[in-house]
Amino acid sequence: RELTVFSHIQRNQEENLSDLIQKVNKLEKSPDVREILIIVNNHFMGFAPESVNLLKKRFSLPFYQFNQQKKLSDYF
């Protein structure tokens, strides 16, 4: 397993993000498309919350700033 800590962005996926955004923009113009869902996990860039924030920023959507991913022990 290449990534073992998921607390910050570790992989540059800018090319893939740009490609995804172009595809979503194209889909948005289709009258047959009502909703577009994008699922992001930690393995994409190393920190899913920040990956989502990057997407939201690119689509001019509101986002929440995450300092780091919570650990189970943070709740005890």
Coordinates of C-alpha atoms in Angstrom, one line a residue:
R1 CA 0.0 0.0 0.0
E2 CA 1.5 3.3 -1.1
L3 CA -0.3 5.7 1.2
T4 CA -0.6 5.0 4.9
V5 CA -1.3 8.4 6.4
F6 CA -4.4 10.3 5.2
S7 CA -3.9 13.8 6.8
H8 CA -2.8 15.9 3.8
I9 CA -2.7 15.9 0.0
Q10 CA 0.2 13.6 -1.1
R11 CA -0.5 13.1 -4.8
N12 CA -0.7 15.8 -7.5
Q13 CA -3.8 14.9 -9.5
E14 CA -4.2 18.3 -11.2
E15 CA -4.3 16.7 -14.7
N16 CA -7.0 14.3 -13.6
L17 CA -9.0 17.1 -11.9
S18 CA -8.9 19.3 -14.9
D19 CA -10.1 16.4 -17.1
L20 CA -12.9 15.6 -14.7
I21 CA -14.0 19.3 -14.5
Q22 CA -14.1 19.5 -18.3
K23 CA -16.2 16.4 -18.5
V24 CA -18.6 17.6 -15.8
N25 CA -19.0 21.0 -17.5
K26 CA -19.9 19.2 -20.7
L27 CA -22.4 16.9 -18.9
E28 CA -24.0 20.0 -17.2
K29 CA -25.0 21.3 -20.6
S30 CA -27.0 18.1 -21.5
P31 CA -30.7 18.4 -20.9
D32 CA -30.8 14.7 -20.0
V33 CA -28.5 15.1 -17.0
R34 CA -30.3 16.2 -13.8
E35 CA -27.6 15.5 -11.2
I36 CA -23.9 14.8 -11.2
L37 CA -22.3 13.1 -8.2
I38 CA -18.6 12.8 -7.7
I39 CA -17.2 10.3 -5.2
V40 CA -13.7 11.0 -3.7
N41 CA -11.7 8.8 -1.4
N42 CA -8.4 9.2 0.4
H43 CA -6.5 7.2 -2.2
F44 CA -7.1 9.8 -5.0
M45 CA -4.9 12.5 -3.5
G46 CA -4.2 11.3 0.0
F47 CA -6.7 13.4 1.9
A48 CA -10.3 13.2 0.7
P49 CA -11.7 16.3 2.5
E50 CA -9.1 18.6 0.8
S51 CA -9.7 16.8 -2.6
V52 CA -13.4 17.7 -2.3
N53 CA -12.5 21.3 -1.4
L54 CA -10.4 21.6 -4.5
L55 CA -13.3 20.4 -6.6
K56 CA -15.7 22.7 -4.9
K57 CA -13.4 25.7 -5.4
R58 CA -13.1 24.8 -9.1
F59 CA -16.9 24.7 -9.4
S60 CA -17.3 27.9 -7.3
L61 CA -19.1 26.0 -4.5
P62 CA -18.9 26.8 -0.8
F63 CA -16.3 24.6 1.1
Y64 CA -15.1 23.9 4.6
Q65 CA -11.5 24.3 5.5
F66 CA -10.0 21.1 7.1
N67 CA -6.8 21.3 9.0
Q68 CA -6.4 17.6 9.2
Q69 CA -8.5 14.4 9.2
K70 CA -9.9 13.5 12.6
K71 CA -8.7 10.3 14.3
L72 CA -11.0 8.0 16.3
S73 CA -8.9 8.8 19.4
D74 CA -9.9 12.5 18.9
Y75 CA -13.4 11.6 20.2
F76 CA -12.3 10.1 23.5

